[in-house]
Structures are given as structure tokens and as C-alpha cells.
Amino acid sequence: MPQEATISSRSSKQAPLVSICTFRVGYVDAQQLSGGDAKAEIWNGGVTFAFPDLFSEGNVGGLIIGVPAKVTRKDIKENKDNATSLHVEALDRI
């Protein structure tokens, strides 16, 4: 009689260790409508991660990392901004 082999793996009820929930990128091609004809490119983006069963079953942890709206190209050279902001947020449900 042939013997059956079984392979042990994570239970189907167990959540993954980490999951990428969303990844988004935004782009705006802005144009001045009155008082001139200047243009600008504006970018933003972010990613969220979820950590199911963090530290114990039923808990959820989260991490949000993003870049708020950033003008990357513009016709008006005044108000130069070389800095880029970074948004980092952590959360949990116990």
C-alpha cells in the first residue's frame, strides 16, 4: 500500500507576516489660469503596510510612509524649495 506524504505549511487561517495594502503615486500637471501662464508639475505618493497578529493573535499594526505634494518643476523660479517632506505614521489595534 503506497504511503502518502504530507507537507507541513502555515495554516490557511494564519495571516501573512506583512502585507502591502496600498501603493499610490499622484501627479498633477498644473497650469495658471489667470494672471499669467505658468506651469508646474506636482508629485506625491505613499505606501501602507499591515502587520496582522502583531505580538499576539488579533492585533494589527500598521505603517504609512509617504511624500506629500511636491512641486518638481515650475516656470516661476522664485520661492525655490529644495527640501522634500516625508510623512511617517505608525498605528496599532490591540
N, CA, C and O atoms as a printed pandas DataFrame, in Angstrom:
     atom_number atom_name residue_name chain_id  residue_number  x_coord  y_coord  z_coord
0              1         N          MET        A               1    0.840   -1.176    0.000
1              2        CA          MET        A               1    0.000    0.000    0.000
2              3         C          MET        A               1    0.892    1.248    0.000
3              4         O          MET        A               1    1.765    1.364    0.860
4              5         N          PRO        A               2    0.697    2.195   -0.950
5              6        CA          PRO        A               2    1.535    3.391   -1.012
6              7         C          PRO        A               2    1.276    4.311    0.188
7              8         O          PRO        A               2    0.157    4.414    0.691
8              9         N          GLN        A               3    2.330    4.959    0.614
9             10        CA          GLN        A               3    2.198    5.887    1.741
10            11         C          GLN        A               3    2.051    7.307    1.199
11            12         O          GLN        A               3    2.684    7.680    0.211
12            13         N          GLU        A               4    1.220    8.072    1.851
13            14        CA          GLU        A               4    1.010    9.456    1.446
14            15         C          GLU        A               4    2.000   10.356    2.168
15            16         O          GLU        A               4    2.252   10.197    3.363
16            17         N          ALA        A               5    2.542   11.280    1.441
17            18        CA          ALA        A               5    3.448   12.249    2.049
18            19         C          ALA        A               5    2.676   13.539    2.299
19            20         O          ALA        A               5    1.876   13.959    1.462
20            21         N          THR        A               6    2.906   14.156    3.423
21            22        CA          THR        A               6    2.277   15.435    3.718
22            23         C          THR        A               6    3.359   16.476    3.921
23            24         O          THR        A               6    4.433   16.189    4.450
24            25         N          ILE        A               7    3.060   17.667    3.498
25            26        CA          ILE        A               7    3.994   18.771    3.661
26            27         C          ILE        A               7    3.360   19.750    4.633
27            28         O          ILE        A               7    2.230   20.197    4.438
28            29         N          SER        A               8    4.089   20.070    5.661
29            30        CA          SER        A               8    3.605   20.995    6.676
30            31         C          SER        A               8    3.837   22.429    6.196
31            32         O          SER        A               8    4.916   22.765    5.709
32            33         N          SER        A               9    2.828   23.250    6.338
33            34        CA          SER        A               9    2.968   24.662    5.984
34            35         C          SER        A               9    2.108   25.477    6.936
35            36         O          SER        A               9    1.435   24.926    7.807
36            37         N          ARG        A              10    2.134   26.788    6.763
37            38        CA          ARG        A              10    1.315   27.651    7.601
38            39         C          ARG        A              10   -0.149   27.311    7.414
39            40         O          ARG        A              10   -0.587   26.985    6.311
40            41         N          SER        A              11   -0.887   27.387    8.478
41            42        CA          SER        A              11   -2.321   27.142    8.430
42            43         C          SER        A              11   -2.975   28.167    7.512
43            44         O          SER        A              11   -2.508   29.301    7.403
44            45         N          SER        A              12   -4.040   27.769    6.863
45            46        CA          SER        A              12   -4.729   28.709    5.979
46            47         C          SER        A              12   -5.400   29.826    6.774
47            48         O          SER        A              12   -5.771   30.849    6.199
48            49         N          LYS        A              13   -5.563   29.648    8.086
49            50        CA          LYS        A              13   -6.174   30.682    8.920
50            51         C          LYS        A              13   -5.154   31.718    9.373
51            52         O          LYS        A              13   -5.540   32.798    9.821
52            53         N          GLN        A              14   -3.870   31.419    9.270
53            54        CA          GLN        A              14   -2.841   32.346    9.696
54            55         C          GLN        A              14   -2.652   33.448    8.673
55            56         O          GLN        A              14   -2.620   33.195    7.469
56            57         N          ALA        A              15   -2.526   34.675    9.165
57            58        CA          ALA        A              15   -2.311   35.818    8.283
58            59         C          ALA        A              15   -0.840   35.899    7.900
59            60         O          ALA        A              15    0.010   35.388    8.631
60            61         N          PRO        A              16   -0.517   36.527    6.773
61            62        CA          PRO        A              16    0.881   36.719    6.404
62            63         C          PRO        A              16    1.572   37.639    7.419
63            64         O          PRO        A              16    0.906   38.390    8.133
64            65         N          LEU        A              17    2.897   37.579    7.480
65            66        CA          LEU        A              17    3.625   38.402    8.440
66            67         C          LEU        A              17    3.488   39.894    8.147
67            68         O          LEU        A              17    3.353   40.701    9.067
68            69         N          VAL        A              18    3.522   40.253    6.885
69            70        CA          VAL        A              18    3.336   41.651    6.490
70            71         C          VAL        A              18    2.632   41.679    5.148
71            72         O          VAL        A              18    2.819   40.800    4.307
72            73         N          SER        A              19    1.825   42.700    4.966
73            74        CA          SER        A              19    1.142   42.804    3.696
74            75         C          SER        A              19    1.160   44.252    3.232
75            76         O          SER        A              19    0.883   45.166    4.010
76            77         N          ILE        A              20    1.486   44.455    1.968
77            78        CA          ILE        A              20    1.447   45.798    1.391
78            79         C          ILE        A              20    0.000   46.051    0.995
79            80         O          ILE        A              20   -0.530   45.421    0.080
80            81         N          CYS        A              21   -0.622   46.980    1.697
81            82        CA          CYS        A              21   -2.047   47.230    1.467
82            83         C          CYS        A              21   -2.283   48.138    0.272
83            84         O          CYS        A              21   -3.116   47.841   -0.585
84            85         N          THR        A              22   -1.559   49.235    0.213
85            86        CA          THR        A              22   -1.737   50.146   -0.921
86            87         C          THR        A              22   -0.397   50.759   -1.313
87            88         O          THR        A              22    0.497   50.939   -0.486
88            89         N          PHE        A              23   -0.293   51.062   -2.564
89            90        CA          PHE        A              23    0.834   51.815   -3.101
90            91         C          PHE        A              23    0.243   52.780   -4.097
91            92         O          PHE        A              23   -0.438   52.370   -5.038
92            93         N          ARG        A              24    0.495   54.057   -3.900
93            94        CA          ARG        A              24   -0.096   55.020   -4.820
94            95         C          ARG        A              24    0.893   56.108   -5.175
95            96         O          ARG        A              24    1.777   56.456   -4.392
96            97         N          VAL        A              25    0.723   56.634   -6.366
97            98        CA          VAL        A              25    1.520   57.758   -6.852
98            99         C          VAL        A              25    0.553   58.723   -7.511
99           100         O          VAL        A              25   -0.310   58.318   -8.291
100          101         N          GLY        A              26    0.703   60.001   -7.194
101          102        CA          GLY        A              26   -0.155   61.016   -7.794
102          103         C          GLY        A              26    0.660   62.028   -8.582
103          104         O          GLY        A              26    1.797   62.334   -8.221
104          105         N          TYR        A              27    0.089   62.539   -9.640
105          106        CA          TYR        A              27    0.759   63.514  -10.496
106          107         C          TYR        A              27   -0.261   64.566  -10.934
107          108         O          TYR        A              27   -1.380   64.239  -11.328
108          109         N          VAL        A              28    0.150   65.836  -10.858
109          110        CA          VAL        A              28   -0.692   66.936  -11.326
110          111         C          VAL        A              28    0.134   67.778  -12.282
111          112         O          VAL        A              28    1.251   68.186  -11.961
112          113         N          ASP        A              29   -0.423   68.035  -13.461
113          114        CA          ASP        A              29    0.184   68.951  -14.421
114          115         C          ASP        A              29   -0.597   70.257  -14.296
115          116         O          ASP        A              29   -1.606   70.453  -14.975
116          117         N          ALA        A              30   -0.123   71.153  -13.418
117          118        CA          ALA        A              30   -0.865   72.378  -13.081
118          119         C          ALA        A              30   -0.550   73.500  -14.066
119          120         O          ALA        A              30    0.570   73.620  -14.563
120          121         N          GLN        A              31   -1.567   74.318  -14.335
121          122        CA          GLN        A              31   -1.401   75.459  -15.225
122          123         C          GLN        A              31   -2.146   76.638  -14.628
123          124         O          GLN        A              31   -3.298   76.511  -14.214
124          125         N          GLN        A              32   -1.487   77.779  -14.587
125          126        CA          GLN        A              32   -2.082   79.001  -14.067
126          127         C          GLN        A              32   -3.164   79.468  -15.036
127          128         O          GLN        A              32   -2.923   79.578  -16.238
128          129         N          LEU        A              33   -4.367   79.745  -14.502
129          130        CA          LEU        A              33   -5.493   80.110  -15.367
130          131         C          LEU        A              33   -5.711   81.614  -15.484
131          132         O          LEU        A              33   -6.288   82.077  -16.467
132          133         N          SER        A              34   -5.256   82.385  -14.491
133          134        CA          SER        A              34   -5.430   83.836  -14.595
134          135         C          SER        A              34   -4.182   84.539  -14.076
135          136         O          SER        A              34   -3.505   84.040  -13.178
136          137         N          GLY        A              35   -3.884   85.701  -14.648
137          138        CA          GLY        A              35   -2.726   86.475  -14.212
138          139         C          GLY        A              35   -1.398   85.956  -14.731
139          140         O          GLY        A              35   -0.353   86.370  -14.230
140          141         N          GLY        A              36   -1.398   85.074  -15.705
141          142        CA          GLY        A              36   -0.168   84.537  -16.268
142          143         C          GLY        A              36   -0.414   83.174  -16.896
143          144         O          GLY        A              36   -1.550   82.707  -16.980
144          145         N          ASP        A              37    0.660   82.551  -17.331
145          146        CA          ASP        A              37    0.509   81.234  -17.965
146          147         C          ASP        A              37    1.563   80.243  -17.444
147          148         O          ASP        A              37    2.035   79.382  -18.187
148          149         N          ALA        A              38    1.921   80.374  -16.169
149          150        CA          ALA        A              38    2.938   79.494  -15.571
150          151         C          ALA        A              38    2.405   78.066  -15.447
151          152         O          ALA        A              38    1.200   77.840  -15.332
152          153         N          LYS        A              39    3.340   77.110  -15.474
153          154        CA          LYS        A              39    3.001   75.695  -15.333
154          155         C          LYS        A              39    3.870   75.087  -14.237
155          156         O          LYS        A              39    4.928   75.615  -13.895
156          157         N          ALA        A              40    3.397   73.955  -13.692
157          158        CA          ALA        A              40    4.166   73.247  -12.668
158          159         C          ALA        A              40    3.800   71.771  -12.685
159          160         O          ALA        A              40    2.680   71.401  -13.036
160          161         N          GLU        A              41    4.752   70.934  -12.303
161          162        CA          GLU        A              41    4.495   69.504  -12.111
162          163         C          GLU        A              41    4.523   69.229  -10.611
163          164         O          GLU        A              41    5.445   69.651   -9.914
164          165         N          ILE        A              42    3.516   68.524  -10.123
165          166        CA          ILE        A              42    3.398   68.226   -8.701
166          167         C          ILE        A              42    3.233   66.720   -8.536
167          168         O          ILE        A              42    2.359   66.115   -9.157
168          169         N          TRP        A              43    4.076   66.116   -7.697
169          170        CA          TRP        A              43    4.046   64.671   -7.452
170          171         C          TRP        A              43    3.770   64.394   -5.977
171          172         O          TRP        A              43    4.118   65.204   -5.118
172          173         N          ASN        A              44    3.150   63.263   -5.682
173          174        CA          ASN        A              44    3.002   62.765   -4.313
174          175         C          ASN        A              44    2.910   61.253   -4.361
175          176         O          ASN        A              44    2.688   60.675   -5.425
176          177         N          GLY        A              45    3.077   60.620   -3.234
177          178        CA          GLY        A              45    2.982   59.164   -3.228
178          179         C          GLY        A              45    3.043   58.606   -1.824
179          180         O          GLY        A              45    3.390   59.307   -0.873
180          181         N          GLY        A              46    2.704   57.345   -1.707
181          182        CA          GLY        A              46    2.747   56.709   -0.407
182          183         C          GLY        A              46    2.545   55.208   -0.502
183          184         O          GLY        A              46    2.099   54.681   -1.521
184          185         N          VAL        A              47    2.886   54.535    0.588
185          186        CA          VAL        A              47    2.700   53.093    0.681
186          187         C          VAL        A              47    2.254   52.779    2.108
187          188         O          VAL        A              47    2.710   53.411    3.061
188          189         N          THR        A              48    1.371   51.808    2.247
189          190        CA          THR        A              48    0.921   51.379    3.563
190          191         C          THR        A              48    1.226   49.902    3.748
191          192         O          THR        A              48    1.135   49.110    2.810
192          193         N          PHE        A              49    1.586   49.552    4.958
193          194        CA          PHE        A              49    1.874   48.168    5.311
194          195         C          PHE        A              49    0.988   47.768    6.485
195          196         O          PHE        A              49    0.716   48.583    7.367
196          197         N          ALA        A              50    0.543   46.527    6.498
197          198        CA          ALA        A              50   -0.216   45.987    7.629
198          199         C          ALA        A              50    0.554   44.807    8.206
199          200         O          ALA        A              50    1.151   44.014    7.477
200          201         N          PHE        A              51    0.527   44.709    9.526
201          202        CA          PHE        A              51    1.185   43.613   10.232
202          203         C          PHE        A              51    0.136   42.874   11.055
203          204         O          PHE        A              51   -0.053   43.179   12.233
204          205         N          PRO        A              52   -0.549   41.903   10.447
205          206        CA          PRO        A              52   -1.582   41.170   11.171
206          207         C          PRO        A              52   -0.980   40.326   12.295
207          208         O          PRO        A              52    0.146   39.840   12.193
208          209         N          ASP        A              53   -1.749   40.164   13.359
209          210        CA          ASP        A              53   -1.341   39.359   14.520
210          211         C          ASP        A              53   -0.009   39.829   15.087
211          212         O          ASP        A              53    0.833   39.012   15.459
212          213         N          LEU        A              54    0.182   41.143   15.154
213          214        CA          LEU        A              54    1.421   41.706   15.679
214          215         C          LEU        A              54    1.499   41.494   17.187
215          216         O          LEU        A              54    0.648   41.996   17.920
216          217         N          PHE        A              55    2.474   40.781   17.650
217          218        CA          PHE        A              55    2.746   40.453   19.054
218          219         C          PHE        A              55    1.766   39.454   19.655
219          220         O          PHE        A              55    2.141   38.708   20.559
220          221         N          SER        A              56    0.518   39.414   19.180
221          222        CA          SER        A              56   -0.408   38.363   19.621
222          223         C          SER        A              56   -1.579   38.299   18.644
223          224         O          SER        A              56   -1.834   39.247   17.901
224          225         N          GLU        A              57   -2.278   37.182   18.656
225          226        CA          GLU        A              57   -3.357   36.956   17.699
226          227         C          GLU        A              57   -4.460   37.997   17.855
227          228         O          GLU        A              57   -4.884   38.306   18.968
228          229         N          GLY        A              58   -4.913   38.526   16.744
229          230        CA          GLY        A              58   -5.983   39.517   16.734
230          231         C          GLY        A              58   -5.504   40.955   16.702
231          232         O          GLY        A              58   -6.277   41.849   16.359
232          233         N          ASN        A              59   -4.262   41.198   17.046
233          234        CA          ASN        A              59   -3.710   42.549   16.973
234          235         C          ASN        A              59   -3.357   42.880   15.528
235          236         O          ASN        A              59   -3.102   41.990   14.717
236          237         N          VAL        A              60   -3.348   44.173   15.222
237          238        CA          VAL        A              60   -2.932   44.619   13.897
238          239         C          VAL        A              60   -2.059   45.857   14.068
239          240         O          VAL        A              60   -2.416   46.781   14.799
240          241         N          GLY        A              61   -0.929   45.868   13.400
241          242        CA          GLY        A              61   -0.076   47.047   13.363
242          243         C          GLY        A              61   -0.058   47.600   11.950
243          244         O          GLY        A              61   -0.295   46.872   10.986
244          245         N          GLY        A              62    0.220   48.866   11.835
245          246        CA          GLY        A              62    0.263   49.472   10.510
246          247         C          GLY        A              62    1.361   50.512   10.415
247          248         O          GLY        A              62    1.763   51.106   11.415
248          249         N          LEU        A              63    1.837   50.722    9.211
249          250        CA          LEU        A              63    2.865   51.716    8.940
250          251         C          LEU        A              63    2.504   52.412    7.635
251          252         O          LEU        A              63    2.219   51.764    6.628
252          253         N          ILE        A              64    2.521   53.730    7.667
253          254        CA          ILE        A              64    2.211   54.539    6.485
254          255         C          ILE        A              64    3.426   55.422    6.214
255          256         O          ILE        A              64    3.886   56.140    7.102
256          257         N          ILE        A              65    3.938   55.370    5.001
257          258        CA          ILE        A              65    5.084   56.193    4.611
258          259         C          ILE        A              65    4.714   56.879    3.296
259          260         O          ILE        A              65    4.265   56.234    2.349
260          261         N          GLY        A              66    4.908   58.192    3.256
261          262        CA          GLY        A              66    4.539   58.899    2.040
262          263         C          GLY        A              66    5.266   60.209    1.857
263          264         O          GLY        A              66    5.934   60.705    2.765
264          265         N          VAL        A              67    5.128   60.754    0.682
265          266        CA          VAL        A              67    5.675   62.063    0.337
266          267         C          VAL        A              67    4.493   62.952   -0.026
267          268         O          VAL        A              67    3.814   62.695   -1.021
268          269         N          PRO        A              68    4.229   64.015    0.779
269          270        CA          PRO        A              68    3.146   64.942    0.439
270          271         C          PRO        A              68    3.425   65.637   -0.895
271          272         O          PRO        A              68    4.520   65.527   -1.445
272          273         N          ALA        A              69    2.452   66.331   -1.390
273          274        CA          ALA        A              69    2.584   67.021   -2.680
274          275         C          ALA        A              69    3.879   67.822   -2.753
275          276         O          ALA        A              69    4.177   68.615   -1.861
276          277         N          LYS        A              70    4.653   67.610   -3.829
277          278        CA          LYS        A              70    5.956   68.249   -4.017
278          279         C          LYS        A              70    6.040   68.791   -5.438
279          280         O          LYS        A              70    5.886   68.048   -6.407
280          281         N          VAL        A              71    6.287   70.095   -5.554
281          282        CA          VAL        A              71    6.481   70.703   -6.872
282          283         C          VAL        A              71    7.865   70.305   -7.365
283          284         O          VAL        A              71    8.872   70.627   -6.735
284          285         N          THR        A              72    7.911   69.607   -8.488
285          286        CA          THR        A              72    9.186   69.138   -9.019
286          287         C          THR        A              72    9.681   69.958  -10.209
287          288         O          THR        A              72   10.875   69.955  -10.512
288          289         N          ARG        A              73    8.776   70.653  -10.877
289          290        CA          ARG        A              73    9.153   71.525  -11.993
290          291         C          ARG        A              73    8.171   72.679  -12.031
291          292         O          ARG        A              73    6.964   72.479  -11.896
292          293         N          LYS        A              74    8.687   73.891  -12.215
293          294        CA          LYS        A              74    7.806   75.057  -12.302
294          295         C          LYS        A              74    8.440   76.130  -13.164
295          296         O          LYS        A              74    9.662   76.214  -13.284
296          297         N          ASP        A              75    7.594   76.942  -13.756
297          298        CA          ASP        A              75    8.066   78.037  -14.599
298          299         C          ASP        A              75    8.531   79.228  -13.770
299          300         O          ASP        A              75    9.442   79.942  -14.189
300          301         N          ILE        A              76    7.938   79.458  -12.619
301          302        CA          ILE        A              76    8.296   80.593  -11.761
302          303         C          ILE        A              76    9.481   80.173  -10.898
303          304         O          ILE        A              76    9.376   79.222  -10.124
304          305         N          LYS        A              77   10.592   80.864  -11.022
305          306        CA          LYS        A              77   11.825   80.454  -10.347
306          307         C          LYS        A              77   11.916   80.950   -8.903
307          308         O          LYS        A              77   12.724   80.429   -8.134
308          309         N          GLU        A              78   11.107   81.948   -8.511
309          310        CA          GLU        A              78   11.122   82.417   -7.131
310          311         C          GLU        A              78   10.573   81.321   -6.214
311          312         O          GLU        A              78   10.007   80.332   -6.679
312          313         N          ASN        A              79   10.748   81.511   -4.926
313          314        CA          ASN        A              79   10.259   80.550   -3.919
314          315         C          ASN        A              79   10.847   79.162   -4.133
315          316         O          ASN        A              79   10.123   78.167   -4.131
316          317         N          LYS        A              80   12.147   79.100   -4.316
317          318        CA          LYS        A              80   12.821   77.832   -4.549
318          319         C          LYS        A              80   12.702   76.946   -3.297
319          320         O          LYS        A              80   12.936   77.407   -2.180
320          321         N          ASP        A              81   12.342   75.694   -3.494
321          322        CA          ASP        A              81   12.187   74.747   -2.391
322          323         C          ASP        A              81   12.951   73.474   -2.726
323          324         O          ASP        A              81   12.490   72.670   -3.537
324          325         N          ASN        A              82   14.107   73.283   -2.113
325          326        CA          ASN        A              82   14.915   72.097   -2.378
326          327         C          ASN        A              82   14.601   70.943   -1.429
327          328         O          ASN        A              82   15.075   69.826   -1.632
328          329         N          ALA        A              83   13.811   71.206   -0.403
329          330        CA          ALA        A              83   13.509   70.173    0.598
330          331         C          ALA        A              83   12.347   69.288    0.131
331          332         O          ALA        A              83   11.474   69.716   -0.624
332          333         N          THR        A              84   12.370   68.061    0.601
333          334        CA          THR        A              84   11.264   67.132    0.351
334          335         C          THR        A              84   10.774   66.599    1.692
335          336         O          THR        A              84   11.561   66.068    2.475
336          337         N          SER        A              85    9.494   66.736    1.957
337          338        CA          SER        A              85    8.918   66.248    3.212
338          339         C          SER        A              85    8.689   64.751    3.134
339          340         O          SER        A              85    8.521   64.188    2.053
340          341         N          LEU        A              86    8.685   64.118    4.291
341          342        CA          LEU        A              86    8.397   62.691    4.389
342          343         C          LEU        A              86    7.414   62.492    5.528
343          344         O          LEU        A              86    7.644   62.955    6.645
344          345         N          HIS        A              87    6.328   61.808    5.246
345          346        CA          HIS        A              87    5.302   61.529    6.251
346          347         C          HIS        A              87    5.456   60.076    6.694
347          348         O          HIS        A              87    5.443   59.165    5.866
348          349         N          VAL        A              88    5.602   59.861    8.013
349          350        CA          VAL        A              88    5.698   58.524    8.558
350          351         C          VAL        A              88    4.689   58.431    9.705
351          352         O          VAL        A              88    4.651   59.286   10.590
352          353         N          GLU        A              89    3.880   57.384    9.668
353          354        CA          GLU        A              89    2.836   57.203   10.676
354          355         C          GLU        A              89    2.762   55.730   11.055
355          356         O          GLU        A              89    2.786   54.858   10.187
356          357         N          ALA        A              90    2.673   55.459   12.343
357          358        CA          ALA        A              90    2.514   54.085   12.826
358          359         C          ALA        A              90    1.222   53.996   13.620
359          360         O          ALA        A              90    0.823   54.957   14.278
360          361         N          LEU        A              91    0.572   52.850   13.557
361          362        CA          LEU        A              91   -0.692   52.662   14.266
362          363         C          LEU        A              91   -0.814   51.214   14.717
363          364         O          LEU        A              91   -0.138   50.318   14.210
364          365         N          ASP        A              92   -1.695   51.018   15.683
365          366        CA          ASP        A              92   -1.941   49.644   16.146
366          367         C          ASP        A              92   -3.370   49.488   16.629
367          368         O          ASP        A              92   -4.031   50.451   17.020
368          369         N          ARG        A              93   -3.820   48.260   16.589
369          370        CA          ARG        A              93   -5.112   47.875   17.167
370          371         C          ARG        A              93   -4.834   46.666   18.047
371          372         O          ARG        A              93   -4.390   45.620   17.573
372          373         N          ILE        A              94   -5.102   46.830   19.324
373          374        CA          ILE        A              94   -4.844   45.742   20.270
374          375         C          ILE        A              94   -6.148   45.146   20.738
375          376         O          ILE        A              94   -6.147   44.213   21.541
